[in-house]
Coordinates of C-alpha atoms in Angstrom, one line a residue:
Chain A
M1402 CA -18.4 28.8 -13.3
I1403 CA -15.9 29.8 -10.7
N1404 CA -17.2 30.9 -7.3
S1405 CA -15.7 31.0 -3.8
S1406 CA -12.9 28.9 -2.7
L1407 CA -13.5 25.2 -2.0
V1408 CA -10.2 24.4 -0.5
K1409 CA -7.9 26.7 1.5
I1410 CA -4.3 25.8 2.1
E1411 CA -2.9 27.9 5.0
K1412 CA 0.8 28.1 5.9
V1413 CA 1.5 24.5 5.2
S1414 CA 5.1 23.5 6.0
K1415 CA 6.7 20.1 6.0
Y1416 CA 10.1 18.9 7.0
F1417 CA 11.7 15.6 6.1
G1418 CA 14.4 15.3 8.7
K1419 CA 16.1 18.7 8.6
A1420 CA 15.1 19.4 5.0
R1421 CA 12.2 21.8 4.6
V1422 CA 10.3 20.6 1.6
L1423 CA 7.3 23.0 2.0
N1424 CA 7.7 26.4 3.4
D1425 CA 4.5 28.2 4.6
V1426 CA 2.6 27.5 1.5
S1427 CA -0.8 29.3 1.3
F1428 CA -3.3 29.4 -1.5
E1429 CA -6.9 28.7 -2.3
I1430 CA -8.6 26.5 -4.8
P1431 CA -11.7 28.2 -6.3
K1432 CA -14.8 26.1 -6.7
G1433 CA -15.2 24.9 -10.3
S1434 CA -11.6 25.8 -11.2
V1435 CA -8.8 23.8 -12.7
L1436 CA -5.8 24.8 -10.6
G1437 CA -2.4 23.8 -11.9
I1438 CA 0.4 23.4 -9.4
L1439 CA 3.6 24.0 -11.3
G1440 CA 7.1 23.5 -10.3
P1441 CA 10.3 21.6 -11.1
N1442 CA 11.0 18.1 -9.7
G1443 CA 11.6 18.4 -6.0
S1444 CA 9.6 21.7 -5.6
G1445 CA 7.2 20.1 -3.1
K1446 CA 4.2 19.5 -5.4
S1447 CA 3.8 15.8 -4.6
T1448 CA 4.4 16.3 -0.9
L1449 CA 1.6 18.9 -0.9
M1450 CA -0.7 16.5 -2.7
R1451 CA 0.1 13.7 -0.3
I1452 CA -0.6 16.0 2.7
I1453 CA -4.0 16.8 1.3
A1454 CA -4.6 13.1 0.6
G1455 CA -3.8 12.2 4.2
L1456 CA -0.8 10.1 3.2
I1457 CA 1.6 12.4 5.1
K1458 CA 0.8 12.6 8.7
S1459 CA 3.0 15.2 10.3
W1460 CA 3.0 18.7 8.9
D1461 CA 2.4 22.2 10.0
G1462 CA -0.3 24.6 9.0
N1463 CA -3.9 23.9 8.2
I1464 CA -6.1 22.9 5.2
Y1465 CA -9.8 23.7 5.0
L1466 CA -12.5 22.1 2.8
E1467 CA -15.4 24.6 2.7
G1468 CA -14.2 26.2 5.9
K1469 CA -13.8 22.9 7.8
S1470 CA -10.3 21.8 8.9
I1471 CA -9.2 18.5 7.6
I1472 CA -6.9 17.8 10.5
D1473 CA -8.0 14.9 12.7
D1474 CA -11.0 14.2 10.5
N1475 CA -10.7 12.3 7.3
I1476 CA -14.4 12.6 6.4
Y1477 CA -13.4 15.1 3.7
L1478 CA -12.0 12.2 1.7
H1479 CA -15.6 11.3 0.8
R1480 CA -15.7 14.5 -1.3
A1481 CA -12.2 14.2 -2.8
G1482 CA -10.6 11.9 -5.4
F1483 CA -6.9 11.4 -5.8
L1484 CA -4.4 10.1 -8.3
I1485 CA -1.1 10.4 -6.7
E1486 CA 1.9 10.0 -9.0
D1487 CA 2.1 6.7 -11.0
P1488 CA -1.1 4.6 -10.7
A1489 CA -0.5 1.7 -8.3
F1490 CA -3.0 -1.1 -8.2
Y1491 CA -3.3 -4.6 -6.9
E1492 CA -1.9 -6.1 -10.0
H1493 CA -3.0 -9.7 -9.2
L1494 CA -6.6 -8.5 -9.3
T1495 CA -8.6 -7.4 -12.3
A1496 CA -9.5 -3.8 -13.0
A1497 CA -13.1 -4.4 -11.9
E1498 CA -12.0 -6.1 -8.7
N1499 CA -9.7 -3.2 -7.8
L1500 CA -12.5 -0.8 -8.3
M1501 CA -14.9 -3.0 -6.4
M1502 CA -12.6 -3.1 -3.4
L1503 CA -12.3 0.7 -3.4
S1504 CA -16.0 1.1 -3.9
R1505 CA -16.7 -0.8 -0.7
L1506 CA -14.5 1.7 1.3
T1507 CA -16.6 4.6 0.3
D1508 CA -19.9 2.8 0.1
S1509 CA -20.2 3.7 -3.6
P1510 CA -22.7 1.8 -5.7
L1511 CA -21.1 -1.2 -7.3
D1512 CA -23.1 -0.7 -10.5
N1513 CA -21.1 2.5 -11.1
I1514 CA -18.0 0.4 -11.9
E1515 CA -19.1 -0.7 -15.4
R1516 CA -20.1 2.9 -16.3
L1517 CA -16.8 4.3 -15.0
L1518 CA -14.8 1.7 -16.9
K1519 CA -16.7 2.6 -20.1
R1520 CA -16.0 6.3 -19.4
V1521 CA -12.3 5.7 -19.4
D1522 CA -12.5 3.3 -22.3
L1523 CA -11.6 0.2 -20.3
N1524 CA -14.9 -1.6 -20.3
R1525 CA -13.4 -4.3 -22.6
S1526 CA -10.6 -4.8 -20.1
A1527 CA -12.7 -4.9 -17.0
N1528 CA -11.9 -8.6 -16.2
K1529 CA -8.3 -8.4 -17.2
L1530 CA -5.6 -8.5 -14.5
V1531 CA -4.1 -5.1 -14.0
R1532 CA -0.6 -6.7 -14.3
K1533 CA -1.4 -7.0 -18.1
F1534 CA -2.3 -3.4 -18.5
S1535 CA -0.1 -0.8 -20.3
Y1536 CA 0.9 2.3 -18.5
G1537 CA -1.7 4.4 -20.3
M1538 CA -4.4 1.9 -19.3
K1539 CA -3.3 2.0 -15.7
Q1540 CA -3.4 5.8 -15.8
R1541 CA -7.0 5.7 -17.1
L1542 CA -7.9 3.2 -14.4
G1543 CA -6.3 5.7 -12.0
I1544 CA -8.7 8.4 -13.2
A1545 CA -11.6 5.9 -12.8
Q1546 CA -10.6 5.1 -9.2
A1547 CA -10.3 8.8 -8.4
I1548 CA -13.9 9.5 -9.6
L1549 CA -15.3 6.4 -8.1
N1550 CA -17.1 8.1 -5.3
D1551 CA -18.2 11.0 -7.4
P1552 CA -16.0 13.6 -5.6
D1553 CA -16.4 17.3 -5.7
I1554 CA -12.7 17.9 -6.1
L1555 CA -10.0 15.9 -7.8
F1556 CA -6.3 16.0 -7.0
L1557 CA -4.2 14.7 -9.8
D1558 CA -0.5 14.4 -9.3
E1559 CA 1.3 14.5 -12.6
P1560 CA -1.6 12.8 -14.5
S1561 CA 0.3 13.0 -17.9
N1562 CA 3.5 11.4 -16.6
G1563 CA 4.7 8.6 -18.8
L1564 CA 1.9 9.0 -21.4
D1565 CA 2.6 9.2 -25.1
P1566 CA 1.4 12.4 -27.0
H1567 CA -2.0 10.7 -27.8
G1568 CA -2.4 9.7 -24.2
I1569 CA -1.7 13.2 -23.0
V1570 CA -4.3 14.6 -25.3
Q1571 CA -6.8 12.0 -24.1
M1572 CA -6.0 12.7 -20.5
N1573 CA -6.4 16.5 -21.0
K1574 CA -9.7 15.9 -22.7
T1575 CA -10.9 13.7 -19.7
I1576 CA -9.8 16.4 -17.2
S1577 CA -11.5 19.1 -19.2
N1578 CA -14.7 17.1 -19.4
L1579 CA -14.7 16.4 -15.6
N1580 CA -14.3 20.1 -15.0
K1581 CA -17.2 20.8 -17.3
Q1582 CA -19.3 18.4 -15.3
G1583 CA -18.7 20.6 -12.3
K1584 CA -15.7 19.0 -10.6
T1585 CA -13.0 21.2 -9.2
I1586 CA -9.6 20.0 -10.3
C1587 CA -6.2 20.5 -8.8
L1588 CA -3.4 19.0 -10.8
S1589 CA 0.3 19.1 -10.4
T1590 CA 2.6 19.0 -13.4
H1591 CA 6.1 20.0 -14.5
I1592 CA 5.0 20.1 -18.2
V1593 CA 4.1 23.8 -18.5
D1594 CA 2.7 23.6 -22.1
H1595 CA -0.4 21.7 -20.9
V1596 CA -1.3 24.2 -18.3
K1597 CA -2.4 27.1 -20.6
D1598 CA -5.1 25.0 -22.3
L1599 CA -6.3 23.2 -19.2
C1600 CA -6.0 25.4 -16.2
S1601 CA -8.0 28.5 -15.0
H1602 CA -5.6 29.2 -12.2
I1603 CA -2.0 28.3 -11.5
I1604 CA 0.4 28.4 -8.6
I1605 CA 4.1 27.9 -8.9
L1606 CA 6.2 26.2 -6.3
K1607 CA 10.0 26.6 -6.2
E1608 CA 12.1 24.9 -3.6
G1609 CA 9.0 24.4 -1.4
S1610 CA 7.9 28.1 -1.5
L1611 CA 5.0 29.6 -3.4
I1612 CA 6.3 32.1 -5.9
L1613 CA 3.1 32.7 -7.9
D1614 CA -0.6 32.4 -7.4
D1615 CA -2.8 33.9 -10.1
S1616 CA -5.5 33.1 -12.7
I1617 CA -4.5 32.4 -16.3
E1618 CA -6.8 35.3 -17.3
N1619 CA -4.7 37.7 -15.2
L1620 CA -1.5 36.3 -16.4
F1621 CA -2.6 36.8 -20.1
K1622 CA -3.7 40.3 -19.2
N1623 CA -0.3 41.1 -17.8
T1624 CA 1.9 39.5 -20.3
T1625 CA 3.9 41.7 -22.7
K1626 CA 4.7 39.1 -25.3
Y1627 CA 2.9 38.8 -28.6
D1628 CA 3.0 36.3 -31.4
I1629 CA 2.5 37.9 -34.8
K1630 CA 1.8 35.8 -37.8
S1631 CA 2.0 37.1 -41.4
D1632 CA 3.0 36.4 -45.0
N1633 CA 5.1 39.5 -45.0
I1634 CA 7.2 39.3 -41.9
E1635 CA 9.9 41.6 -43.3
S1636 CA 7.5 44.5 -43.7
I1637 CA 6.1 44.0 -40.1
K1638 CA 9.6 43.8 -38.7
N1639 CA 10.6 47.1 -40.4
K1640 CA 7.6 48.8 -38.9
L1641 CA 8.1 47.4 -35.5
S1642 CA 11.7 48.3 -35.4
Q1643 CA 10.7 52.0 -35.5
L1644 CA 8.7 51.6 -32.2
K1645 CA 10.3 52.3 -28.9
N1646 CA 10.4 49.8 -26.0
L1647 CA 9.9 46.9 -28.2
T1648 CA 12.2 43.8 -28.5
I1649 CA 12.0 41.1 -31.2
L1650 CA 12.5 37.9 -29.3
E1651 CA 12.1 35.3 -32.0
E1652 CA 11.8 35.3 -35.8
T1653 CA 10.8 32.7 -38.3
D1654 CA 9.5 33.0 -42.0
K1655 CA 5.9 33.6 -40.9
K1656 CA 6.1 34.5 -37.2
L1657 CA 7.5 37.1 -35.0
T1658 CA 7.6 36.9 -31.2
I1659 CA 7.9 40.4 -29.6
D1660 CA 8.1 41.9 -26.1
S1661 CA 6.3 45.2 -25.9
K1662 CA 4.4 47.3 -23.3
L1663 CA 2.0 48.5 -26.0
N1664 CA -1.5 47.1 -25.9
L1665 CA -3.1 45.2 -28.7
S1666 CA -4.9 48.2 -30.3
E1667 CA -1.7 50.3 -30.1
L1668 CA 0.2 47.6 -31.9
L1669 CA -2.5 47.0 -34.6
K1670 CA -2.4 50.7 -35.5
N1671 CA 1.0 50.2 -37.0
F1672 CA 0.0 47.7 -39.6
S1673 CA -1.7 48.0 -43.0
E1674 CA -3.4 45.6 -45.3
S1675 CA -0.2 45.1 -47.3
D1676 CA 1.4 43.5 -44.3
N1677 CA -0.9 40.4 -44.7
L1678 CA -1.3 40.1 -41.0
Y1679 CA -2.9 36.7 -40.1
S1680 CA -3.1 37.0 -36.4
I1681 CA -1.6 38.8 -33.4
N1682 CA -2.0 37.1 -30.0
K1683 CA -0.8 37.6 -26.5
K1684 CA 1.7 34.9 -25.6
L1685 CA 1.9 33.5 -22.1
D1686 CA 5.2 32.0 -21.5
I1687 CA 4.8 30.0 -18.3
Q1688 CA 8.6 29.3 -18.2
D1689 CA 9.2 33.0 -17.6
L1690 CA 7.1 32.9 -14.5
F1691 CA 9.6 30.6 -12.8
S1692 CA 12.3 33.2 -12.9
Chain B
M577 CA -16.4 -1.0 8.2
I578 CA -14.0 -3.5 9.8
L579 CA -15.8 -6.4 8.0
I580 CA -15.4 -4.6 4.7
L581 CA -11.7 -4.1 5.4
V582 CA -11.3 -7.7 6.4
K583 CA -13.1 -8.7 3.2
N584 CA -10.7 -6.6 1.1
E585 CA -7.7 -8.0 2.9
L586 CA -8.9 -11.5 2.3
E587 CA -9.4 -10.7 -1.4
K588 CA -5.9 -9.3 -1.6
V589 CA -4.4 -12.4 0.2
L590 CA -6.4 -15.2 -1.2
R591 CA -5.9 -14.2 -4.8
R592 CA -2.1 -14.4 -4.5
K593 CA -0.2 -17.6 -5.3
R594 CA 2.3 -17.2 -2.5
T595 CA -0.6 -17.6 0.0
Y596 CA -0.8 -21.3 -0.9
I597 CA 2.9 -22.1 -1.0
S598 CA 3.0 -23.1 2.7
F599 CA 0.0 -25.4 2.3
L600 CA 1.5 -26.9 -0.8
L601 CA 4.9 -27.6 0.9
I602 CA 3.1 -29.2 3.9
G603 CA 0.9 -31.1 1.5
I604 CA 3.9 -32.6 -0.3
L605 CA 6.2 -33.0 2.7
I606 CA 3.9 -34.9 5.2
P607 CA 3.2 -38.0 3.0
F608 CA 6.9 -38.3 2.4
V609 CA 7.7 -38.2 6.1
V610 CA 4.9 -40.6 7.0
G611 CA 6.2 -42.9 4.3
A612 CA 9.7 -42.7 5.7
I613 CA 8.4 -43.4 9.2
S614 CA 6.5 -46.4 8.0
N615 CA 9.5 -47.8 6.2
G616 CA 11.9 -47.2 9.0
G617 CA 9.5 -48.4 11.6
T618 CA 11.6 -51.1 13.1
T619 CA 14.6 -48.8 13.6
L620 CA 12.4 -46.2 15.1
E621 CA 10.8 -48.7 17.5
K622 CA 14.2 -49.9 18.6
S623 CA 15.2 -46.3 19.4
I624 CA 12.0 -45.8 21.3
Y625 CA 12.2 -49.0 23.3
G626 CA 16.0 -48.6 23.9
Q627 CA 17.0 -50.4 27.0
L628 CA 13.4 -50.9 28.0
S629 CA 13.4 -54.1 25.8
D630 CA 15.9 -55.6 28.3
S631 CA 13.3 -55.3 31.1
F632 CA 9.9 -55.5 29.2
F633 CA 8.4 -57.8 26.7
F634 CA 6.5 -55.9 24.0
I635 CA 3.7 -57.4 22.0
G636 CA 2.6 -55.7 18.9
S637 CA 3.9 -52.3 17.6
L638 CA 4.1 -48.9 19.1
L639 CA 4.2 -47.3 15.7
N640 CA 0.8 -46.0 14.6
G641 CA -0.7 -42.8 13.1
Y642 CA -0.7 -41.0 16.4
L643 CA 3.0 -41.6 17.1
A644 CA 3.9 -40.6 13.5
T645 CA 1.9 -37.4 13.9
Y646 CA 3.6 -36.7 17.2
I647 CA 7.0 -37.2 15.6
I648 CA 6.2 -35.1 12.5
I649 CA 4.9 -32.2 14.6
A650 CA 7.9 -32.3 17.0
V651 CA 10.3 -32.3 14.1
L652 CA 8.7 -29.7 11.9
I653 CA 7.3 -27.2 14.5
N654 CA 10.6 -25.3 14.6
H655 CA 10.3 -24.7 10.8
M656 CA 6.7 -23.5 10.9
P657 CA 7.7 -19.8 11.6
F658 CA 9.1 -19.8 8.0
L659 CA 5.8 -20.9 6.6
S660 CA 3.4 -19.1 8.9
T661 CA 5.0 -15.7 8.4
I662 CA 4.7 -15.7 4.6
I663 CA 1.6 -13.5 4.6
A664 CA 2.5 -11.4 7.6
S665 CA 5.9 -10.4 6.1
D666 CA 4.2 -8.9 3.0
I667 CA 1.0 -7.5 4.5
F668 CA 2.4 -4.0 5.0
S669 CA 5.8 -4.0 3.3
G670 CA 4.1 -5.3 0.1
E671 CA 1.8 -2.4 0.1
Y672 CA 4.6 0.1 0.7
S673 CA 6.8 -1.4 -2.0
R674 CA 4.0 -1.6 -4.6
S675 CA 2.8 1.8 -3.6
T676 CA -0.8 0.5 -3.3
F677 CA -1.4 2.5 -0.1
R678 CA -1.4 5.7 -2.3
M679 CA -4.7 4.5 -3.6
Y680 CA -6.1 2.6 -0.6
L681 CA -5.4 5.1 2.2
T682 CA -6.8 8.1 0.3
R683 CA -10.3 6.8 1.2
P684 CA -12.2 7.8 4.3
I685 CA -11.0 4.9 6.4
S686 CA -9.0 4.9 9.7
R687 CA -5.5 3.5 9.7
T688 CA -6.3 1.8 13.0
K689 CA -9.1 -0.2 11.3
V690 CA -6.9 -1.0 8.3
L691 CA -4.3 -2.4 10.8
A692 CA -7.0 -4.3 12.7
S693 CA -8.2 -5.9 9.4
K694 CA -4.6 -6.9 8.6
V695 CA -4.1 -8.4 12.1
I696 CA -7.3 -10.4 11.7
V697 CA -6.2 -11.8 8.4
V698 CA -2.7 -12.7 9.7
L699 CA -4.1 -14.4 12.7
A700 CA -6.6 -16.3 10.5
Y701 CA -4.0 -17.4 8.1
T702 CA -1.6 -18.6 10.8
S703 CA -4.3 -20.5 12.6
T704 CA -5.6 -22.0 9.4
L705 CA -2.1 -23.1 8.4
M706 CA -1.4 -24.6 11.8
G707 CA -4.7 -26.3 11.8
F708 CA -4.0 -27.7 8.4
F709 CA -0.6 -28.9 9.6
F710 CA -2.0 -30.8 12.6
L711 CA -5.1 -32.1 10.9
Y712 CA -3.4 -33.1 7.6
S713 CA -0.5 -34.9 9.6
L714 CA -3.1 -36.8 11.6
I715 CA -5.2 -37.8 8.6
I716 CA -2.3 -38.9 6.5
S717 CA -0.6 -40.8 9.4
I718 CA -3.8 -42.5 10.5
S719 CA -4.8 -43.5 7.0
W720 CA -1.3 -45.0 6.5
L721 CA -0.5 -46.4 9.9
G722 CA -3.8 -46.8 11.7
T723 CA -4.6 -45.8 15.3
G724 CA -3.7 -47.2 18.7
E725 CA -2.1 -45.9 21.9
L726 CA 0.3 -43.1 21.8
A727 CA 3.7 -43.8 23.5
V728 CA 5.5 -40.7 24.6
F729 CA 8.5 -40.1 26.9
H730 CA 7.6 -38.3 30.1
K731 CA 9.1 -39.6 33.3
G732 CA 9.8 -42.8 31.5
I733 CA 7.4 -44.0 28.8
L734 CA 3.8 -42.9 29.0
F735 CA 1.0 -44.5 27.1
L736 CA -2.0 -42.4 26.2
S737 CA -5.2 -44.2 25.3
S738 CA -6.6 -43.7 21.8
D739 CA -9.7 -42.1 23.4
E740 CA -7.5 -39.4 25.0
V741 CA -5.1 -38.8 22.1
I742 CA -7.3 -36.5 20.0
Q743 CA -8.0 -34.2 23.0
R744 CA -4.2 -34.1 23.6
F745 CA -3.5 -33.2 19.9
T746 CA -6.2 -30.5 20.1
L747 CA -4.5 -29.0 23.2
A748 CA -1.2 -29.3 21.5
F749 CA -2.6 -27.5 18.5
L750 CA -4.0 -24.7 20.6
I751 CA -0.7 -24.3 22.5
S752 CA 1.6 -24.3 19.4
N753 CA -0.8 -22.1 17.5
Y754 CA -0.9 -19.5 20.2
V755 CA 2.9 -19.2 20.1
M756 CA 2.9 -19.1 16.3
L757 CA 0.4 -16.3 16.4
T758 CA 2.8 -14.3 18.5
I759 CA 5.6 -15.0 16.0
S760 CA 3.3 -13.9 13.1
L761 CA 2.5 -10.7 14.9
L762 CA 6.2 -10.0 15.4
C763 CA 6.6 -10.4 11.6
L764 CA 3.6 -8.1 11.0
L765 CA 5.3 -5.4 13.2
I766 CA 8.5 -5.6 11.2
S767 CA 6.5 -5.5 8.0
A768 CA 4.8 -2.3 9.2
I769 CA 8.2 -0.6 9.4
S770 CA 10.0 -2.3 6.5
K771 CA 9.8 -1.6 2.8
N772 CA 10.5 -5.0 1.5
S773 CA 8.9 -8.4 2.2
V774 CA 12.1 -10.4 2.8
T775 CA 13.4 -8.3 5.7
P776 CA 10.5 -9.2 8.1
I777 CA 10.9 -12.9 7.5
I778 CA 14.7 -12.7 8.0
I779 CA 14.4 -10.6 11.2
T780 CA 11.6 -12.8 12.6
I781 CA 13.4 -16.0 12.0
S782 CA 16.6 -14.6 13.5
I783 CA 14.8 -13.5 16.6
V784 CA 13.1 -17.0 16.9
F785 CA 16.5 -18.6 16.3
V786 CA 18.3 -16.5 19.0
G787 CA 15.3 -17.0 21.4
T788 CA 15.4 -20.7 20.9
A789 CA 19.1 -20.8 21.4
I790 CA 18.6 -19.0 24.7
T791 CA 16.2 -21.8 25.8
Y792 CA 18.9 -24.5 25.2
I793 CA 22.0 -22.7 26.4
P794 CA 22.5 -23.6 30.1
I795 CA 23.5 -20.2 31.4
E796 CA 22.0 -18.8 34.6
L797 CA 21.0 -15.5 33.1
F798 CA 19.2 -17.2 30.2
K799 CA 17.4 -19.5 32.6
I800 CA 16.0 -16.4 34.4
I801 CA 14.8 -14.6 31.3
N802 CA 13.6 -17.6 29.3
P803 CA 10.1 -17.8 30.9
Y804 CA 9.5 -14.2 29.7
L805 CA 10.4 -14.9 26.1
F806 CA 7.7 -16.3 23.8
T807 CA 10.4 -18.2 21.9
G808 CA 10.9 -20.4 25.0
Y809 CA 7.5 -21.9 24.4
I810 CA 7.8 -23.1 20.8
N811 CA 8.1 -26.7 21.9
S812 CA 5.7 -26.4 24.8
F813 CA 3.1 -28.3 22.9
L814 CA 5.0 -31.5 23.8
R815 CA 3.8 -31.0 27.3
A816 CA 0.2 -31.4 26.2
F817 CA 1.0 -35.1 26.1
H818 CA 2.3 -35.1 29.7
N819 CA 0.5 -36.6 32.7
P820 CA -0.7 -34.6 34.5
I821 CA -1.1 -31.7 32.1
P822 CA 1.1 -28.8 33.3
W823 CA -1.7 -26.2 33.3
S824 CA 0.5 -23.7 35.2
H825 CA 3.1 -23.8 32.4
F826 CA 0.4 -23.2 29.9
G827 CA -0.9 -20.3 32.0
S828 CA 2.6 -18.7 31.9
L829 CA 2.7 -19.4 28.1
F830 CA -0.7 -17.7 27.6
I831 CA 0.3 -14.6 29.7
T832 CA 3.8 -14.3 28.1
C833 CA 2.5 -14.6 24.5
T834 CA -0.5 -12.3 25.2
V835 CA 1.8 -9.6 26.5
W836 CA 4.2 -9.9 23.6
S837 CA 1.4 -10.0 21.0
T838 CA -0.2 -6.9 22.6
L839 CA 3.2 -5.2 22.5
F840 CA 3.7 -6.1 18.8
V841 CA 0.2 -4.9 17.7
S842 CA 0.5 -1.7 19.7
L843 CA 3.9 -0.9 18.2
S844 CA 2.6 -1.7 14.7
L845 CA -0.3 0.7 15.4
F846 CA 2.0 3.4 16.6
F847 CA 4.4 3.1 13.6
F848 CA 1.6 2.7 11.0
N849 CA -0.4 5.6 12.3
K850 CA 2.7 7.9 12.2
K851 CA 4.0 6.6 8.9
D852 CA 4.3 9.1 6.0
I853 CA 3.4 7.3 2.8
T854 CA 6.0 8.8 0.5
D855 CA 6.6 6.0 -2.0

């Protein structure tokens, strides 16, 4: 259930030397949403995450958590969890010891640790040195440390980075479950395919500037692309070619991708049973949003 | 909160093998040196007596555990900065290079307190190491060579009674430890602005080396600035065995080292609080 905004980013700018890496970025993170921050490498996603996490000290603008500015007061970190880029732990300590150390900083109950490790499927490796963990295990431990203090909002910077396809599916499942449990999630990624399934809102950063801020629902509503699947693509193609303002973008044996300003019902009117139409769906091409 | 942070820092430090390298080196080195002193005792005594043997008749031996400890400390003290800065050099730079601050500093804790906890651990480590160095040298030397009066050179040859020697060694420890703490805090400052653990040791040792050179180079300018440099006091512990004890010199040492230590901690705080964690 998405309600009012939990976090408000207001005109945030950041310079590294003379280079401006964030340029008056403003957006809101709705409570209960999964907001995806998209952008190519160097677009300022990680810098923005680090500013929110309190890792970057000097920046312009303001950030509010439920209306309260986070500047000069890091108490908001009690309500937030972070996984910033690659997971980095004290590798000479075990997974449980790492979590124990962090638990003490937020006064979180120590008996949570076992439950958390089980939740990220690391309970059998609790007493193993982190040095011996695979990348995927470290990333799961990264999620565990981020939710250690039961935060209201999670900031995950490239959570799928370096994971194999199975790991990515698992990570997405974990993120989705956390959202279902009521946590607001803000994740940055440059892998656009993951966003459609996972996010309710997206923003796009390009060269430090915000170029898009919308909900996935709206983006689907406004897209003009359709995927049409059928056993009889030739017949469908013939019928569509008679329509005005329609372009066929891609064609395979059983699928056509078209661009048309017609709505779904207007399109459907053109087909008959003999066309063996399986499905016709709006297609959201995130890549297009970057241009 | 500060106690929790200190506990965390201790856990990070005590679980690392490099923490124990300095103790291991001292543990191995001291028995060798004591053994060497014991075997070369006659030569050593001749060099101590020197021309005094022409004027005096010595009964018994000057060589005992106290003298051996005195010699060991005098010889090795200039190398202690290498060992005592092992932890300080890595305490910030290690976290930067391994990116662990990305996780640690995203908790609701103040950076000032994080720095305070690291300073406490560095001071504790240096003091423990110096204490171990003094105590271990004494124990090994006394067990091997026994006790007796301590003969030191100060305005001729000075004999300190065995009752007094332990107090003098305690004072010597306090003096040398105080200087070593300043050196460790210098290393901590460099660690707070450096991204690798080797640079702080190299820079600290270079500064100590240059500072010590200034002490020994007989140039008027160096003589003027030397009392204000903490490096000029590295060998001041030897004066703990003088008669009378030069308390005014130790007062200058205390003030100088305190001022430098305060400066190093303040600068570390300034840099660490401003630092953007971008790695």
